[in-house]
PDB file of C-alpha atoms in Angstrom:
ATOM      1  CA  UNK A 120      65.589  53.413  -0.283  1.00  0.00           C
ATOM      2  CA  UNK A 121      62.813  54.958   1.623  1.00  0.00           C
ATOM      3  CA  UNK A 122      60.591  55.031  -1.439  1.00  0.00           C
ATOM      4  CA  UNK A 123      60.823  51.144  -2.059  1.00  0.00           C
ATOM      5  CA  UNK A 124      58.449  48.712  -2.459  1.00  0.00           C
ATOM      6  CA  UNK A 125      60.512  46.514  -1.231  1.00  0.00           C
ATOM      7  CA  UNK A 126      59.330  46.525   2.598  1.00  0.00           C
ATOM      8  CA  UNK A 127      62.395  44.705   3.761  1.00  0.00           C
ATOM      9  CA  UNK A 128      65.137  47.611   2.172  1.00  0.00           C
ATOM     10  CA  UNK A 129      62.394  50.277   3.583  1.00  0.00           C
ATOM     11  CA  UNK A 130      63.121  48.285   7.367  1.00  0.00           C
ATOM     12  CA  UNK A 131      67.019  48.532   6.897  1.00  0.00           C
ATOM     13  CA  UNK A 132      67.129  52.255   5.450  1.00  0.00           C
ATOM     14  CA  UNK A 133      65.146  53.160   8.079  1.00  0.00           C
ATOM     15  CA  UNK A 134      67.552  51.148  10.501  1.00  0.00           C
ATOM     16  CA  UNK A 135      70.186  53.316   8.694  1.00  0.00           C
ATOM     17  CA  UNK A 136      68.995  56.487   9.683  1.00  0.00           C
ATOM     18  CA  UNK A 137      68.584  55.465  12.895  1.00  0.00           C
ATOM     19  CA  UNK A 138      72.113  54.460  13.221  1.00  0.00           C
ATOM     20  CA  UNK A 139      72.707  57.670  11.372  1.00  0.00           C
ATOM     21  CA  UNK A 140      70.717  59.756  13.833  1.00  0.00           C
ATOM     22  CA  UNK A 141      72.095  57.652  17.189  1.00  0.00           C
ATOM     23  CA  UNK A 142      75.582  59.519  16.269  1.00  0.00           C
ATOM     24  CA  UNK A 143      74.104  62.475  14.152  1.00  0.00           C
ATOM     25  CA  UNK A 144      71.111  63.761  15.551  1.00  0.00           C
ATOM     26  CA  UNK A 145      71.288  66.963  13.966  1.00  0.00           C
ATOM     27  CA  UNK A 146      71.634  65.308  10.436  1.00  0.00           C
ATOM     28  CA  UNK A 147      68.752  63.118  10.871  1.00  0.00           C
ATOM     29  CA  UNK A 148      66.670  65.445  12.111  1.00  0.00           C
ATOM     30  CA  UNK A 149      67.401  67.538   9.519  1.00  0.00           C
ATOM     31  CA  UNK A 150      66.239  65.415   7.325  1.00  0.00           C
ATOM     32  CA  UNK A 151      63.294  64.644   9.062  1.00  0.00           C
ATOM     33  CA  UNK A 152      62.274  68.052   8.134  1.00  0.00           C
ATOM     34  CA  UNK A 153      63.510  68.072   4.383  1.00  0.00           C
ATOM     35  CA  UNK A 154      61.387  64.730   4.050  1.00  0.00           C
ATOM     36  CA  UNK A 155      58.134  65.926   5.169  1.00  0.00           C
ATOM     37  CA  UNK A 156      57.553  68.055   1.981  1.00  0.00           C
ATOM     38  CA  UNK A 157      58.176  64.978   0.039  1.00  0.00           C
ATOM     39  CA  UNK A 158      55.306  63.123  -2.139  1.00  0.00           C
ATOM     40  CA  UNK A 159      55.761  59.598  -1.276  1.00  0.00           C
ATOM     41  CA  UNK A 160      53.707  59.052   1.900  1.00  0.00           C
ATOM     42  CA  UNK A 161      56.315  56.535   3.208  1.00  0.00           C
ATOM     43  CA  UNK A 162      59.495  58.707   3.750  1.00  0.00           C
ATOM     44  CA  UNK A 163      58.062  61.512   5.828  1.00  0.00           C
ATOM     45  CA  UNK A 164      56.974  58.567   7.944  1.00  0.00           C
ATOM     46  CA  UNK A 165      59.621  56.612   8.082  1.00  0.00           C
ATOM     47  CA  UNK A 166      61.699  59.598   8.633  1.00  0.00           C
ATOM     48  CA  UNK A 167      59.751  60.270  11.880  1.00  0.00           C
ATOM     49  CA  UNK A 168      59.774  56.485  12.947  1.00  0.00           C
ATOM     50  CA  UNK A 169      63.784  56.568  12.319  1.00  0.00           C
ATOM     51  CA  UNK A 170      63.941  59.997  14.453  1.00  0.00           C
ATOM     52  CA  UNK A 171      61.635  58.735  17.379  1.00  0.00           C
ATOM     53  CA  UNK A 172      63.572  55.681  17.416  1.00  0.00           C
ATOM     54  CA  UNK A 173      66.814  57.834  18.142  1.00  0.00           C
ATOM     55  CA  UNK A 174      64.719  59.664  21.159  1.00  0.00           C
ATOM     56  CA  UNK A 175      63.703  56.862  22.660  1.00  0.00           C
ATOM     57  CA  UNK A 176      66.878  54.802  22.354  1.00  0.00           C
ATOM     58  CA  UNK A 177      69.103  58.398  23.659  1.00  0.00           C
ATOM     59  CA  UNK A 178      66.380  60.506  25.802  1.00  0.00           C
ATOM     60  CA  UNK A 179      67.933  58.764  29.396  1.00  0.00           C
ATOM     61  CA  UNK A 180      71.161  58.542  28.274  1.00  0.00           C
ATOM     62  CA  UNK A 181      73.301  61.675  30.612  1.00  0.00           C
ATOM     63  CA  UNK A 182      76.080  60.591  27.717  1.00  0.00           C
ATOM     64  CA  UNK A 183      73.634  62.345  24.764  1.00  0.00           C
ATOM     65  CA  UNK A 184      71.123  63.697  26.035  1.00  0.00           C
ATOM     66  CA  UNK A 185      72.738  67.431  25.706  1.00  0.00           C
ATOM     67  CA  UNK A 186      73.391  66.771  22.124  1.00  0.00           C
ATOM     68  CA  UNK A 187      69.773  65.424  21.803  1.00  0.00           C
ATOM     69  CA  UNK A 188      68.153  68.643  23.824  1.00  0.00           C
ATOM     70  CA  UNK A 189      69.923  70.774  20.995  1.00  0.00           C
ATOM     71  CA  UNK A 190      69.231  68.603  17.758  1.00  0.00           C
ATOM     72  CA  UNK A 191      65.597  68.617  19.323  1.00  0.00           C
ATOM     73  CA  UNK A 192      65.306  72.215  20.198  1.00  0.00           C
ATOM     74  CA  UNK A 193      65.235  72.641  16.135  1.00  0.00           C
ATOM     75  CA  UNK A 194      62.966  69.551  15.054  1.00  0.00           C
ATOM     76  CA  UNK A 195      60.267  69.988  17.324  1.00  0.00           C
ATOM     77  CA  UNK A 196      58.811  73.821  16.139  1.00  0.00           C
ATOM     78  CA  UNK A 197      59.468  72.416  12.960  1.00  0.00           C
ATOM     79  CA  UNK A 198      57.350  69.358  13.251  1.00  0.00           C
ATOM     80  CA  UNK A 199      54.646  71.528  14.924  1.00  0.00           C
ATOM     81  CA  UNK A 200      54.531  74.129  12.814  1.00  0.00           C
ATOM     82  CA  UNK A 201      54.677  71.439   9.199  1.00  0.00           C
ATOM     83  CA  UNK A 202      52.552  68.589  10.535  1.00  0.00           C
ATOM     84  CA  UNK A 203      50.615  68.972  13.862  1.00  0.00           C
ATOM     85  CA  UNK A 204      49.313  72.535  13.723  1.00  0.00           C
ATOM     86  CA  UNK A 205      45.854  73.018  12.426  1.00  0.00           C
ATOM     87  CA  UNK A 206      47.109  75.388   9.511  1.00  0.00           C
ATOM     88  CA  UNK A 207      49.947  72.912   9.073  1.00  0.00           C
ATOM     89  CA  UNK A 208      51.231  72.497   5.144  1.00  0.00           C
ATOM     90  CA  UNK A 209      51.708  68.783   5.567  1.00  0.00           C
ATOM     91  CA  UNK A 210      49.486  68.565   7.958  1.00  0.00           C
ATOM     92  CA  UNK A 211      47.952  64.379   8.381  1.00  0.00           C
ATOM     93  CA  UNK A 212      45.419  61.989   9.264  1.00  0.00           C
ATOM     94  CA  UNK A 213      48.041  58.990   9.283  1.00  0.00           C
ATOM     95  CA  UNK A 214      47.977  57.982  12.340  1.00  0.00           C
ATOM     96  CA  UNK A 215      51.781  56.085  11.928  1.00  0.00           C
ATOM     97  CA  UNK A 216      53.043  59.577  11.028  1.00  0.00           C
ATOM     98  CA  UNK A 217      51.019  61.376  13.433  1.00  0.00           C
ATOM     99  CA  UNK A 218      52.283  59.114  16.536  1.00  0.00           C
ATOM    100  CA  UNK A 219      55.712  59.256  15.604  1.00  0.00           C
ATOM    101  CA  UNK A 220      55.835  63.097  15.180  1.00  0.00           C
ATOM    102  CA  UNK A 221      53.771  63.448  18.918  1.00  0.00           C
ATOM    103  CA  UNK A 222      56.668  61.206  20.681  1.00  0.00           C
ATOM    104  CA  UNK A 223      58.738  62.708  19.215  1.00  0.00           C
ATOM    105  CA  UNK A 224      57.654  65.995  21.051  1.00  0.00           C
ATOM    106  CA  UNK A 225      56.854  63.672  23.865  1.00  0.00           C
ATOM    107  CA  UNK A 226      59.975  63.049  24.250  1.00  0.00           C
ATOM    108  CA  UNK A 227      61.595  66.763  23.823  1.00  0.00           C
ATOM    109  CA  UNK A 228      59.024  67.270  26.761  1.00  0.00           C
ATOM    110  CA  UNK A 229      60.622  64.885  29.033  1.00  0.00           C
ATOM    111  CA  UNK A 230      63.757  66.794  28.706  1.00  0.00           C
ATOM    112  CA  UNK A 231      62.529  70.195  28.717  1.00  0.00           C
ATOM    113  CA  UNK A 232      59.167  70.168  30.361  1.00  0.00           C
ATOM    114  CA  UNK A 233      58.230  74.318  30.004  1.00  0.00           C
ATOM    115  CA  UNK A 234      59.332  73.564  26.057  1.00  0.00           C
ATOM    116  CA  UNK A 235      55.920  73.052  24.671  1.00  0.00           C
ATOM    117  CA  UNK A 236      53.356  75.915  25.049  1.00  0.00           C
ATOM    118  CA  UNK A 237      49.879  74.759  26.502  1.00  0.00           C
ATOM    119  CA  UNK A 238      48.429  75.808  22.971  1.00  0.00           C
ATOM    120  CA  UNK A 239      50.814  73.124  21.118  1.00  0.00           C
ATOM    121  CA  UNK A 240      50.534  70.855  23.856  1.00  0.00           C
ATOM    122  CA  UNK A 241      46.826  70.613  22.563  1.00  0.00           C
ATOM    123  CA  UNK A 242      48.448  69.410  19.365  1.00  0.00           C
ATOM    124  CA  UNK A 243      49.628  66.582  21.237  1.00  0.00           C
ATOM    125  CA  UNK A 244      45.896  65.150  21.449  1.00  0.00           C
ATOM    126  CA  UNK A 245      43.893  63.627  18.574  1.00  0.00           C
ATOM    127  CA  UNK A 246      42.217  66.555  17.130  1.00  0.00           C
ATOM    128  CA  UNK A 247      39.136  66.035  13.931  1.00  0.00           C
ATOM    129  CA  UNK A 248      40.521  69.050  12.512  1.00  0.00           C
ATOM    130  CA  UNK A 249      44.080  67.802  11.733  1.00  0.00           C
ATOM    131  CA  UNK A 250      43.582  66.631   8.156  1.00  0.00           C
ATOM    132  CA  UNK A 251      40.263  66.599   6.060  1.00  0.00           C
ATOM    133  CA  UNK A 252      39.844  62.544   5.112  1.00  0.00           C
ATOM    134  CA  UNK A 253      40.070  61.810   2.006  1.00  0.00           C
ATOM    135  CA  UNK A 254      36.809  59.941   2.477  1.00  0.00           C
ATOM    136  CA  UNK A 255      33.383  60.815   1.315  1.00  0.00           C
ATOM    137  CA  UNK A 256      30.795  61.089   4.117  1.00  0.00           C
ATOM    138  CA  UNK A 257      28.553  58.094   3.467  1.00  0.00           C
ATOM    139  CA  UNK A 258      25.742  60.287   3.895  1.00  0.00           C
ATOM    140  CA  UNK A 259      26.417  61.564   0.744  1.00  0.00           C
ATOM    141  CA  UNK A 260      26.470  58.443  -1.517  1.00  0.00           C
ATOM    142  CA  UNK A 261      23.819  58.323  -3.505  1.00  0.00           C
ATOM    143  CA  UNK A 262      22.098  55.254  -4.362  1.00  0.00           C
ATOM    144  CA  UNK A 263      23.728  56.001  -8.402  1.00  0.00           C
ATOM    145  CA  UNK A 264      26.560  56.059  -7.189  1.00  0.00           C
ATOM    146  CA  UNK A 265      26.425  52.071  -5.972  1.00  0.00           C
ATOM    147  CA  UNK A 266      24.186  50.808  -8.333  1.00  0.00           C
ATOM    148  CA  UNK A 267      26.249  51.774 -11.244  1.00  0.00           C
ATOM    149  CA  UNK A 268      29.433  49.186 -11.157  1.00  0.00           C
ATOM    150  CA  UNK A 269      30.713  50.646 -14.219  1.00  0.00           C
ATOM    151  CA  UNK A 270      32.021  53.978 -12.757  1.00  0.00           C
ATOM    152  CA  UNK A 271      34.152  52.073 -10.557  1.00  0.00           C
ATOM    153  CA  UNK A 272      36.138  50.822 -13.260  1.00  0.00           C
ATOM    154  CA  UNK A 273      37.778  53.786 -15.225  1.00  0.00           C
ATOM    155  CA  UNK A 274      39.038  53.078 -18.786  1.00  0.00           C
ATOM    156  CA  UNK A 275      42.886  53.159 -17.455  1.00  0.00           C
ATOM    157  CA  UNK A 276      42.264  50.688 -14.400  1.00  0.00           C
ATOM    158  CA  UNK A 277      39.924  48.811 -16.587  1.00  0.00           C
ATOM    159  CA  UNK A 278      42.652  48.303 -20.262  1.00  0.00           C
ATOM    160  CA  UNK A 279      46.101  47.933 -17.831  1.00  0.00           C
ATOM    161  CA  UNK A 280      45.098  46.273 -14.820  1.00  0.00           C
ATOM    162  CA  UNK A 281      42.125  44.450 -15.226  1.00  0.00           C
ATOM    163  CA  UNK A 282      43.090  44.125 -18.896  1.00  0.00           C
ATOM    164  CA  UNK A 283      46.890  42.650 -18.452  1.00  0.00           C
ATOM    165  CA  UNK A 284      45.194  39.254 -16.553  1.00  0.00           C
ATOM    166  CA  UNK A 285      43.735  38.238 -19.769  1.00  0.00           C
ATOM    167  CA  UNK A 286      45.778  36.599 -22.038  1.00  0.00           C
ATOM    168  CA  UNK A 287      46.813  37.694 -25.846  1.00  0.00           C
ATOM    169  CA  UNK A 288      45.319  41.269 -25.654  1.00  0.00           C
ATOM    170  CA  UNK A 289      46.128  44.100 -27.219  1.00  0.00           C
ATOM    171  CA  UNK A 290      45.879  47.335 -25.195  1.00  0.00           C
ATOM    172  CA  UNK A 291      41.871  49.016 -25.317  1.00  0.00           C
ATOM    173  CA  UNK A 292      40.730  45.598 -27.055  1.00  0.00           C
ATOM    174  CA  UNK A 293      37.157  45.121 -25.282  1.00  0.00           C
ATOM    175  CA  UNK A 294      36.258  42.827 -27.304  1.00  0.00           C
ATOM    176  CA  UNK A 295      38.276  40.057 -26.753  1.00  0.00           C
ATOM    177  CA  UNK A 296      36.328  37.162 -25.624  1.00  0.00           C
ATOM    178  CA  UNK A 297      38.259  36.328 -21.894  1.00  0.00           C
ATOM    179  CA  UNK A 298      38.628  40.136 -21.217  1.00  0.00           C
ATOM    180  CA  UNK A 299      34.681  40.804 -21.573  1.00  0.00           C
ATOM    181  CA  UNK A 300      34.266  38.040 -19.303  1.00  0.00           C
ATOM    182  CA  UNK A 301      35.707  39.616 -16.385  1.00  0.00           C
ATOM    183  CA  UNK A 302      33.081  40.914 -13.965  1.00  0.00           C
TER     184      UNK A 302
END
């Protein structure tokens, strides 16, 4: 449900996990770390929201927090090693993902405060290094590249997306009359 459009099932399947995690840390967190290889930008990040929610709904809690400590003890290198470290795999510039993944250590830090070396701890702190963006510098656009509109529109965005608000068109038709009107 994580991989929804639908934002509304994404809220309550994240909900779930939380409720998942608030009795199964271990298993959520375990997750967490499963879904952080995964291709759809939204499940590694709401898998982090889901397992920051847990730590700050259970870090003050005497009842948990042993069971927390533990289930944390495993998620945390993991999260460091996959997402915040500069040679990290998965490694981010979302900030939504980012956040959750530092409070996440955040936390872990409040309950263990020698846990974190000073060299991760630097992790911790917005860093330009963390992710390339997937932005060109603008000081590389060439005047081309913005004078010509027609790049912008590639055949495939131009035939099914552009193409399907006409009216009576067959597929790669660029000659029908509404379709060449389009700007």
């Amino acid at each position: 449900s994580l991989t929804t459009t639908d934002r509304e099932l994404r809220d309550r399947a994240t909900r779930a996990l939380v409720l998942l995690g608030d009795r199964h840390p271990r298993a959520l967190f375990g997750c967490v770390v499963e879904s952080i290889a995964f291709n759809d930008p939204y499940v590694p990040e709401r898998a982090l929201a889901a397992a920051y929610g847990v730590c700050m709904r259970q870090w003050a809690s005497r009842s948990v927090v042993g069971d927390l400590t533990d289930a944390l003890r495993v998620l945390v290198p993991n999260i460091l090693a996959l997402v915040l470290r500069q040679d990290a795999l998965y490694s981010t510039w979302h900030t939504l993902t980012r956040g959750y993944a530092i409070g996440i250590i955040e936390v872990y830090r409040l309950l263990r405060p020698r846990s974190v070396s000073a060299s991760d701890r630097e992790m911790l702190k917005p860093a330009a290094w963390h992710a390339q963006s997937p932005f060109r510098d603008p000081n590389e656009i060439t005047k081309e590249d913005v004078e010509d509109p027609e790049r912008a529109i590639r055949s495939d965005f131009g035939n099914y997306t552009i193409g399907r608000l006409t009216d009576n068109r067959e597929n790669y038709d660029l000659t029908h009359q509404e379709y060449a009107g389009v700007p």
